[in-house]
Coordinates of C-alpha atoms (C1' of nucleotides) in Angstrom, one line a residue:
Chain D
X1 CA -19.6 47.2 -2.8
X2 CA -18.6 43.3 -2.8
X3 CA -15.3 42.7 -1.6
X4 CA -12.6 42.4 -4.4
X5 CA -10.8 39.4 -3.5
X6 CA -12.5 37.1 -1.4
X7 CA -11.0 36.5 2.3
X8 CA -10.2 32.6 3.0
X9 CA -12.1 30.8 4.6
X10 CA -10.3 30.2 7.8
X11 CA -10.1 34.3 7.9
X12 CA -13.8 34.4 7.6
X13 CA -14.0 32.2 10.7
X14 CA -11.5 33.9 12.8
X15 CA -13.7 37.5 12.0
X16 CA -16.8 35.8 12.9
X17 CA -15.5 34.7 16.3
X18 CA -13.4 37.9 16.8
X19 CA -16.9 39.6 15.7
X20 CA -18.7 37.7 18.2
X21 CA -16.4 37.8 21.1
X22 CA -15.9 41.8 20.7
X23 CA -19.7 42.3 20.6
X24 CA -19.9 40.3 23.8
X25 CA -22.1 37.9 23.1
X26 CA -19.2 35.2 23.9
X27 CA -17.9 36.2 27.2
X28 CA -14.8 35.5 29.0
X29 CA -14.6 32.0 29.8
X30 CA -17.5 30.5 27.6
X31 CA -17.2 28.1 25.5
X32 CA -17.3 28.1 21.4
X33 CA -19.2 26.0 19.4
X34 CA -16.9 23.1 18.6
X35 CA -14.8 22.6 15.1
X36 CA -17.3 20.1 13.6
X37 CA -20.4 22.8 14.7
X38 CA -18.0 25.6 12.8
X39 CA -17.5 23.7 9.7
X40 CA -21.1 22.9 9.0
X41 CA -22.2 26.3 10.0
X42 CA -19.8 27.7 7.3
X43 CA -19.5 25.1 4.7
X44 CA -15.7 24.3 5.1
X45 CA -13.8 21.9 6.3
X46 CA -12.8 21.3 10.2
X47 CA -9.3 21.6 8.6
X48 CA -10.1 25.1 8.0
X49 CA -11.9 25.6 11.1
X50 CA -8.8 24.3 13.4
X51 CA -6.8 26.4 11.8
X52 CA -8.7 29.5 12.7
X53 CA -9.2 28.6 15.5
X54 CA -5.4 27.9 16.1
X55 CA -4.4 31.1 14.9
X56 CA -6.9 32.6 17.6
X57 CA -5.8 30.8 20.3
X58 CA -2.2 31.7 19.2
X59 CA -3.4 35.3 19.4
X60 CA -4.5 34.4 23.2
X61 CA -8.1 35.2 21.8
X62 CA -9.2 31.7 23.1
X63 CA -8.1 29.3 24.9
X64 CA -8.5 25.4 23.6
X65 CA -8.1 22.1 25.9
X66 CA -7.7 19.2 24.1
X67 CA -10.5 16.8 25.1
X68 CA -12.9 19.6 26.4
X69 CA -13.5 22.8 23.8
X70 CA -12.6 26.0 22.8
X71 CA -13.2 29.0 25.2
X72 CA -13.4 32.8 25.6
X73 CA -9.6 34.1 26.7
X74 CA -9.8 35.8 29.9
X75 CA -9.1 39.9 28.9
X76 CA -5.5 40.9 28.4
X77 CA -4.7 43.1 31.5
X78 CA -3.5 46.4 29.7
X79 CA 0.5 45.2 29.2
X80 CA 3.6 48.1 27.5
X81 CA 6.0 46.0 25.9
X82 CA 9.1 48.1 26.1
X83 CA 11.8 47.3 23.7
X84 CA 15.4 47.1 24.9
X85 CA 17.8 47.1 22.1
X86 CA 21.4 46.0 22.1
X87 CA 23.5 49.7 22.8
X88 CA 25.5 49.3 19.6
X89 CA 22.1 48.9 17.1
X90 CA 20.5 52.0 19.5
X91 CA 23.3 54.3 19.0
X92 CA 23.4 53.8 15.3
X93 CA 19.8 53.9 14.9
X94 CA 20.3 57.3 16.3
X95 CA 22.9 58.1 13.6
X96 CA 25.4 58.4 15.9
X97 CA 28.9 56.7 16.5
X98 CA 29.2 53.7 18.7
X99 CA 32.6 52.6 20.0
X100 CA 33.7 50.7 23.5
X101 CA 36.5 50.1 25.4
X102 CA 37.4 47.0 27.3
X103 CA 38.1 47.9 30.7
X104 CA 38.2 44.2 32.2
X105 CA 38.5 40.7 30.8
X106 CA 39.4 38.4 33.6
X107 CA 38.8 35.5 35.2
X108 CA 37.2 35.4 38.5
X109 CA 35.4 33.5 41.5
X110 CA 31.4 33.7 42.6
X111 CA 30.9 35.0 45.5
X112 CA 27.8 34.7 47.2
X113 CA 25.4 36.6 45.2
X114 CA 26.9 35.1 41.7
X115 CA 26.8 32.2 42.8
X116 CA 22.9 31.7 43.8
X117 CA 22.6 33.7 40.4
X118 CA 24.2 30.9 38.5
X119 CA 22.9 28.5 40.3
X120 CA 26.4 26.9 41.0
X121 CA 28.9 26.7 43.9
X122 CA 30.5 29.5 45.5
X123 CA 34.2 29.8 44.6
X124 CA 33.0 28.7 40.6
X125 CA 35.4 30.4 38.3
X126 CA 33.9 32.3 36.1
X127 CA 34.6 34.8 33.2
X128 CA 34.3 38.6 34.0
X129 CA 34.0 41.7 31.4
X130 CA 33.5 45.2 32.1
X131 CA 33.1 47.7 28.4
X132 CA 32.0 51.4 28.3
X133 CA 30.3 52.0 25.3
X134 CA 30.7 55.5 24.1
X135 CA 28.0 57.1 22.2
X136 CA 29.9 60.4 19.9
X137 CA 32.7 59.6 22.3
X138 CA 30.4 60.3 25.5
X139 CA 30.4 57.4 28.1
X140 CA 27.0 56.1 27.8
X141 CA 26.9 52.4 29.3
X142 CA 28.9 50.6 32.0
X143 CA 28.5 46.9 30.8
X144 CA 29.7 44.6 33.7
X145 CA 29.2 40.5 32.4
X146 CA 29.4 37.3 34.2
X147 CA 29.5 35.0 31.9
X148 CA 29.4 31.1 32.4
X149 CA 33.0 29.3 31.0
X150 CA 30.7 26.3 30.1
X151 CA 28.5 28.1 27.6
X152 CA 31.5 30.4 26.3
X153 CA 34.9 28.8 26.9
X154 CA 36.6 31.3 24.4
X155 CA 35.2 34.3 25.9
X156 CA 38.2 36.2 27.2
X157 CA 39.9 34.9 24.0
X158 CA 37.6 37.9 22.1
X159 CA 38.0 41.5 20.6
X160 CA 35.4 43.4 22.6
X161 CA 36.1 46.5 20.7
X162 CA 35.1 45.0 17.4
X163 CA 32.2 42.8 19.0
X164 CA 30.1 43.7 21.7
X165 CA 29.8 40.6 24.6
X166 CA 25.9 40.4 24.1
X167 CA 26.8 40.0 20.0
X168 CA 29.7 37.4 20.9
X169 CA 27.5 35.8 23.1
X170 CA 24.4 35.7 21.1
X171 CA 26.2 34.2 18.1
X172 CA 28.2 31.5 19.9
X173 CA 25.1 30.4 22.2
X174 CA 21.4 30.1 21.7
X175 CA 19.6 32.1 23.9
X176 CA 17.1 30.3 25.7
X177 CA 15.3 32.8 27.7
X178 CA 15.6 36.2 29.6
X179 CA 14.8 38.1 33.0
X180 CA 15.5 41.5 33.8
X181 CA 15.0 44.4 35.9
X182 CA 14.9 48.4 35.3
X183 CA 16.3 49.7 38.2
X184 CA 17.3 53.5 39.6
X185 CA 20.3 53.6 42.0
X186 CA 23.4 55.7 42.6
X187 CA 26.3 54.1 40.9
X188 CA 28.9 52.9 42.8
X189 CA 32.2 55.9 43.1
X190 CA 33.6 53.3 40.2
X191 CA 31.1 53.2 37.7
X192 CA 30.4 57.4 38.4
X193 CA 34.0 57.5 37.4
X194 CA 34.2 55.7 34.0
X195 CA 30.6 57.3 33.2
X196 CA 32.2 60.9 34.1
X197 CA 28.8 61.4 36.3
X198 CA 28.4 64.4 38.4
X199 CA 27.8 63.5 41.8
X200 CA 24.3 62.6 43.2
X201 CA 23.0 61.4 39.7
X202 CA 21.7 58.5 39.6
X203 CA 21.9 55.4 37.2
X204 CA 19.3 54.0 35.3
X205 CA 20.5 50.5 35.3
X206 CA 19.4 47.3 33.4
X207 CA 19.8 43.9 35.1
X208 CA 19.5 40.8 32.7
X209 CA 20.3 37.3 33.1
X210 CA 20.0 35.5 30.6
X211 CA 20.0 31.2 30.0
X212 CA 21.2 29.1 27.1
X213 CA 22.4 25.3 26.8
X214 CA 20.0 24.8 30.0
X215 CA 22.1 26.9 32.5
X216 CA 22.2 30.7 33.2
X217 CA 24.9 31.7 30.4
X218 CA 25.2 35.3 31.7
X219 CA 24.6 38.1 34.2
X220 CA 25.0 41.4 33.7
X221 CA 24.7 44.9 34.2
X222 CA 24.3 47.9 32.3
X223 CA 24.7 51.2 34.1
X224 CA 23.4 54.4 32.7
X225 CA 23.5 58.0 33.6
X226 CA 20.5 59.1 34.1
X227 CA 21.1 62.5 33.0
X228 CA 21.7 61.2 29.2
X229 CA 19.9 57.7 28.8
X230 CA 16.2 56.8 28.6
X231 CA 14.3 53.3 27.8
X232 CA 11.5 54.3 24.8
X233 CA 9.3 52.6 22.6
X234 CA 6.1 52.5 20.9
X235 CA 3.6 50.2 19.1
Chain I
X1 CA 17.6 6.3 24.0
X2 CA 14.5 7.1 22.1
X3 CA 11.6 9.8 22.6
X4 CA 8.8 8.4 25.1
X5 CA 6.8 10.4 22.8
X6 CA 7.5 11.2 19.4
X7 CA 7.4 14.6 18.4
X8 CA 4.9 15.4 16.2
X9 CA 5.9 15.9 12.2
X10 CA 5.7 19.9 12.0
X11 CA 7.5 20.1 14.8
X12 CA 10.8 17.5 13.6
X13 CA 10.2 20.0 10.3
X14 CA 10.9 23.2 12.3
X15 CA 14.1 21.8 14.4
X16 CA 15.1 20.5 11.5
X17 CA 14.8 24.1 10.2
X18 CA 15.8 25.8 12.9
X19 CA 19.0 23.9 13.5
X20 CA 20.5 24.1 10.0
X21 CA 19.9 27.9 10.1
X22 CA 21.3 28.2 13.7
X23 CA 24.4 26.1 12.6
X24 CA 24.7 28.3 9.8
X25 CA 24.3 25.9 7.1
X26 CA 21.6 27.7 5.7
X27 CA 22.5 31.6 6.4
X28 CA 20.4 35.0 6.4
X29 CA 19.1 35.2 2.9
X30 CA 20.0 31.9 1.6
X31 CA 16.9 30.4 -0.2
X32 CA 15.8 26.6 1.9
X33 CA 14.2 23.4 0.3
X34 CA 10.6 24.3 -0.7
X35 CA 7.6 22.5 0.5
X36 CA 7.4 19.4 -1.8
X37 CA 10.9 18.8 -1.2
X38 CA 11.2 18.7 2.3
X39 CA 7.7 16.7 2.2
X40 CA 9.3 14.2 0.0
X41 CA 12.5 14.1 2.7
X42 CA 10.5 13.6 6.0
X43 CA 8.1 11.7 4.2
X44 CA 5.2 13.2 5.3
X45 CA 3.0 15.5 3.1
X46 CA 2.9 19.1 2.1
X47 CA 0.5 20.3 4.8
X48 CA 2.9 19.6 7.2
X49 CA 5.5 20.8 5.5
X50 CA 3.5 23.9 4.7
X51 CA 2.1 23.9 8.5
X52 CA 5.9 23.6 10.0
X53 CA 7.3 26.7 7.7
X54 CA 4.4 28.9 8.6
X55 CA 4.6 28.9 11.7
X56 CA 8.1 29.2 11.2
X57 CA 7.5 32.3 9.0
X58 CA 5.4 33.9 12.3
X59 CA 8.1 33.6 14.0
X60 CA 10.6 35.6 11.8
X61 CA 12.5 33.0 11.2
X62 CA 12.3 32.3 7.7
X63 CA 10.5 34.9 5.8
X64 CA 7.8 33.3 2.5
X65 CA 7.6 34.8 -0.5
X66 CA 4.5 32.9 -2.9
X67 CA 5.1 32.3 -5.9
X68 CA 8.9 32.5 -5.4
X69 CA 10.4 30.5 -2.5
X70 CA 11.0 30.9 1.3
X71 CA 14.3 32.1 3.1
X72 CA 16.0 32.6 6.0
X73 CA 14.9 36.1 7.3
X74 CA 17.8 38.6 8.4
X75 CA 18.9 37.9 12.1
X76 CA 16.5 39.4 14.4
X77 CA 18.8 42.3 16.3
X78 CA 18.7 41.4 20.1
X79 CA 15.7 42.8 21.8
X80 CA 14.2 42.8 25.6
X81 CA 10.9 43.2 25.8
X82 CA 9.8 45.0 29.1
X83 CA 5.9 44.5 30.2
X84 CA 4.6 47.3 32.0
X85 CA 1.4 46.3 34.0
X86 CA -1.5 48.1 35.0
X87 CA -0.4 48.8 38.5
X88 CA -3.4 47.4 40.8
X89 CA -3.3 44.5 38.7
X90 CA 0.5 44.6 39.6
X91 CA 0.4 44.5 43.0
X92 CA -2.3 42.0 42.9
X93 CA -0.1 39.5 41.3
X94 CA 2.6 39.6 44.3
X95 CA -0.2 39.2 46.5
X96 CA -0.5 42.5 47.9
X97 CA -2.9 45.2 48.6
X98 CA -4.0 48.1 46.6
X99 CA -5.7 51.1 47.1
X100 CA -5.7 54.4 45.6
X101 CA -6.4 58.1 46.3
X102 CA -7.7 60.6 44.3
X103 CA -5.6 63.4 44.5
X104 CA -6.5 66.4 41.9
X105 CA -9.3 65.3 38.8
X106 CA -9.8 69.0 37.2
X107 CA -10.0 70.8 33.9
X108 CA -7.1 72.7 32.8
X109 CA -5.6 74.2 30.0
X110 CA -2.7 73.4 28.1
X111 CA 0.6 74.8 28.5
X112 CA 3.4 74.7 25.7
X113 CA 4.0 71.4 26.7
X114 CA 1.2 69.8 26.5
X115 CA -0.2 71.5 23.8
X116 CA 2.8 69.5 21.9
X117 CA 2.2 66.5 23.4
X118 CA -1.5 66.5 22.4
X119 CA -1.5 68.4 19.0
X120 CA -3.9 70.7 20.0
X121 CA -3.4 74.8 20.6
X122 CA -2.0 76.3 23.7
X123 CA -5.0 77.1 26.1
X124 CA -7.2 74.1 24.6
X125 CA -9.1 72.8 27.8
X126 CA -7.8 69.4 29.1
X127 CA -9.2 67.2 32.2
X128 CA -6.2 66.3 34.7
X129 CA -6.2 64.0 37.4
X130 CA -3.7 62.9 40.0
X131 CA -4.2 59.7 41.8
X132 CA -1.8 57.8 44.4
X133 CA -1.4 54.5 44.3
X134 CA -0.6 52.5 47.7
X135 CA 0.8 49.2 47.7
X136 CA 0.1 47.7 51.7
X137 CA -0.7 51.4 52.5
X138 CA 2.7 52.5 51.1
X139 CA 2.6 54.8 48.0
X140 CA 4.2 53.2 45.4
X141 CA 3.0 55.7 42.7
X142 CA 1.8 58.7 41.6
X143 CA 0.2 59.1 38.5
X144 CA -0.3 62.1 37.0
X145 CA -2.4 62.1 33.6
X146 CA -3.5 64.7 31.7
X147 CA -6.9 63.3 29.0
X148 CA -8.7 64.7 26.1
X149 CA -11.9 65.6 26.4
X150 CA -13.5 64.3 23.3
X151 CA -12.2 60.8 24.0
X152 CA -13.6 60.7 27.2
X153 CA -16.2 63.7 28.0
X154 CA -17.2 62.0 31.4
X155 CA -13.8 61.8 32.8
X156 CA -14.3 64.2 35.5
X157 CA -17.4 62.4 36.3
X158 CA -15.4 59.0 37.3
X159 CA -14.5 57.5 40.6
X160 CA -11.3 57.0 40.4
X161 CA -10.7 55.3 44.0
X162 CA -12.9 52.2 42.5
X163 CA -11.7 51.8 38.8
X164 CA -7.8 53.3 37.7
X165 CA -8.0 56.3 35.6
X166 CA -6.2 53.3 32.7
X167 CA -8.8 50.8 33.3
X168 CA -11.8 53.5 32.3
X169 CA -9.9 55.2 29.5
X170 CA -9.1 51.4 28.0
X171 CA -12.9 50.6 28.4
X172 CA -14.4 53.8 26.9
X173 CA -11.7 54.6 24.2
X174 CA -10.0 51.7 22.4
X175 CA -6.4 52.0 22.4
X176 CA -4.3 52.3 18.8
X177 CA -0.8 52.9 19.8
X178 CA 1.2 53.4 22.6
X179 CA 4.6 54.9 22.7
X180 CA 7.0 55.8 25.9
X181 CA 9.7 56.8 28.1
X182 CA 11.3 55.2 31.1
X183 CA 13.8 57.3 32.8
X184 CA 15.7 58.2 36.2
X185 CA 15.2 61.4 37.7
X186 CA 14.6 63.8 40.8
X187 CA 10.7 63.9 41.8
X188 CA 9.5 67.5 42.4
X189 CA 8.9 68.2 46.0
X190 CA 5.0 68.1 45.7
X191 CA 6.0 64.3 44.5
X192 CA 8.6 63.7 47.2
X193 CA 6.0 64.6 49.2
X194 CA 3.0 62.6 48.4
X195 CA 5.2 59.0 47.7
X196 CA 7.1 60.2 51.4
X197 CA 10.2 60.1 49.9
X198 CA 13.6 60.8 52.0
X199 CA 15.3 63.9 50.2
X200 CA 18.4 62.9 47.2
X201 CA 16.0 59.7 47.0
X202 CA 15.9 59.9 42.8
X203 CA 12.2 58.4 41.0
X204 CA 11.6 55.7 38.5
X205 CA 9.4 57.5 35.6
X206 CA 7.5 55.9 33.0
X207 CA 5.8 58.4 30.6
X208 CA 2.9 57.6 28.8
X209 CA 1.6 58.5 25.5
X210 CA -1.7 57.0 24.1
X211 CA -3.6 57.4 21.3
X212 CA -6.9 56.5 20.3
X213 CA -9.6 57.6 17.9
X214 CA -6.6 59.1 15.6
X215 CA -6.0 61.6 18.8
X216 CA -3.9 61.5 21.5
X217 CA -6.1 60.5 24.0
X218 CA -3.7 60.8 27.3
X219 CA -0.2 61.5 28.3
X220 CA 0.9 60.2 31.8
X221 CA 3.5 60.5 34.0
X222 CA 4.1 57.3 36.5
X223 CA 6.3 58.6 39.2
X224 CA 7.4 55.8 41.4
X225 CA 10.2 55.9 44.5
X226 CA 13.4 54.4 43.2
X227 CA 14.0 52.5 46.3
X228 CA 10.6 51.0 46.3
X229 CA 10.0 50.0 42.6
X230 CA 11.2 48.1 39.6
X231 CA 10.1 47.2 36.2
X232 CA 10.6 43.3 35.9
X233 CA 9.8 41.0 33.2
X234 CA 11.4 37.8 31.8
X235 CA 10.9 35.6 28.6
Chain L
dG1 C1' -18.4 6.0 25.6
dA2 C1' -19.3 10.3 23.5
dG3 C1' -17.3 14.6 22.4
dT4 C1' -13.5 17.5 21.8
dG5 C1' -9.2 19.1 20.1
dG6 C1' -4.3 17.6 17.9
dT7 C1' -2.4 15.9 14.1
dC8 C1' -2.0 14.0 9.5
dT9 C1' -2.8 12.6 4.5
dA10 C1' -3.1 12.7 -0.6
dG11 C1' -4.9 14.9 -3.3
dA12 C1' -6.7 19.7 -5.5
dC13 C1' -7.0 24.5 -7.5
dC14 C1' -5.3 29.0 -7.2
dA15 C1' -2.1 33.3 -7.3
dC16 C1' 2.1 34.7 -8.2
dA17 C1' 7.2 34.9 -9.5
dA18 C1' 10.8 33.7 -12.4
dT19 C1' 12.0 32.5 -17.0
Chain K
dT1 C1' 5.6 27.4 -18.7
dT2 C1' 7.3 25.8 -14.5
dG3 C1' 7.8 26.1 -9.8
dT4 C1' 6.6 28.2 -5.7
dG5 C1' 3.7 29.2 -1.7
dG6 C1' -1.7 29.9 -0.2
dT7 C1' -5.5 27.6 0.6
dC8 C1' -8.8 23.9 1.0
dT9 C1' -11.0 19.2 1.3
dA10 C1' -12.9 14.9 3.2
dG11 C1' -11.6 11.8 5.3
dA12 C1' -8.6 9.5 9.3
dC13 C1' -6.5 8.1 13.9
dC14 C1' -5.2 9.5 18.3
dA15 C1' -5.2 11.7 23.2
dC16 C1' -7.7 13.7 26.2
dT17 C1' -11.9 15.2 29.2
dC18 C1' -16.2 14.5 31.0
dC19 C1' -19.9 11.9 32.2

DNA sequence: GAGTGGTCTAGACCACAAT
DNA sequence: TTGTGGTCTAGACCACTCC
């Protein structure tokens, strides 16, 4: 049985390397045999070979170092990418109905904490949000925003009822990166309140700050009860 | 002011992309210059042309269609994506120590539950094992995993004080897909107990599902102390 | 200086889509 | 048939590492 359509070259190369790596017989760390060795070996051009080996590398398969070679990747530790969605997208995914209400759109100062957060003086003014989003008209999130004026100056100029912050934000600035935390803590008596929590439940809460433009653009925090909210995935 | 080091030509290609789509001149859908055309512009030739659009096209930004044109792929909705690490490997990274402590490593036979979970028929024998994990002699979590026995027949057989119940199970039975639950909630007292948690103290769960060889190979519960643990992760 | 990867060219032939 | 992307070549020059 010969193979219908013949794979491209540079996808022969990868699967020999793959092939050869999986086998074992190029352990972690080794080196390869270089793109001019490849080529000859398989008759193609070190175009075809670099980008093979490009794609592998891109893969974290290998690792290459200009001036030295290509070598064996050390092994992927075993890594769960959980997938956090935007609350709006998750509900309707669901097939439910997503609305929010805008509890807070102010203007504020850093104290302390937001301030070594931001990474700028304590006393900054800075723009504050606070929106429950209701899943079938159940509180569902508590999401309370710092948000840098510099990044959005327009931000308590917006319709969070129509527009969530994170879409606002997303669409006016280009997000440059992301940390988080998935934390489990009792909310505070304020956030049990607007969540209609039963006392002694805890919140699942996500922490995420994220950066754009070069500065930290926003911090926030979404509040769950635990009792109705869960992080899934799969791949 | 000009570059000390001009940016290579795929690369002025990809923000030259990448800026007309995130200024909106070219929106989600809209068809973009094809390769000879934007070759012609930039002067350079169609490899890299071709070589800055690919790449492009891995990252979902554009999306390439041969024979017909390439376009500006629907807007990504926003996602966080959460790594969960194998825990000794975990603690390792902040520089900490890690033991474990083998707990329970039996055969058992599925409830309702787990007959669900796994596919198989109430009563079908499983191998369970229970295994604390300390983090500078403090539990930090308990995991409690329940295997199928024709992915890994010698599971019983393992020391699981040396080698994590994950690492073995990722070396003998390669892993297809992965899918999972993080959630907030009280630990049972046999829990409580074993991470010496003070009582109303709620746990951090991450629930496991693995497959592998077109089975489910292993579902685990990860039961850490809310006021010990996070899931971090940044991007 | 020799060897390696990083990038680039100016062509080429092919598969496929739209017409 | 024309235009598009998919792949490939046989060179080339450069930056970098290692000896």
């Amino acid at each position: 049985m010969s193979a219908a359509s013949p794979l491209p070259a540079y996808q022969r190369v990868k699967r020999y390397v793959l092939d050869r790596i999986q086998r074992g017989a190029w352990q972690e760390g080794d080196a390869i045999p270089g793109e001019e060795a490849l080529a000859r070996e398989f008759g193609v051009s070190r175009m075809t070979v670099n980008r093979a080996l490009r794609e592998l590398s891109d893969e974290q398969i290998v690792e290459r170092v200009q001036g030295s070679g290509t070598y064996v990747a050390q092994q992927k530790y075993q890594a769960t990418l959980v997938e956090i969605r935007n609350i709006a997208e998750e509900i309707a995914a669901r097939g439910h109905r997503h609305h929010s209400a805008l509890h807070t759109l102010e203007r504020c100062k850093a104290d302390e904490v937001l301030a070594r957060a931001f990474g700028v003086r304590t006393g900054r003014r800075l723009f504050h949000s606070v929106v429950v989003h209701f899943e079938n008209d159940r509180p569902i999130q508590v999401e309370d925003r710092y948000v840098h004026p510099d990044v959005a100056p327009e931000y308590l100029a917006q319709d969070f009822t129509s527009q969530t912050p994170n879409a606002y934000l997303m669409r006016v600035a280009p997000l440059q990166g992301v940390s988080f935390v998935i934390e489990a803590v009792p909310p505070s008596s304020h956030v049990a309140k607007l969540l209609a929590m039963s006392s002694g439940e805890p919140c699942l809460v996500l922490r995420r700050q994220t950066r754009s433009m070069g500065r930290v653009a926003s911090v926030a925090a979404m509040w769950h009860p635990a009792s109705r909210y869960q992080f899934t995935g799969s791949f």
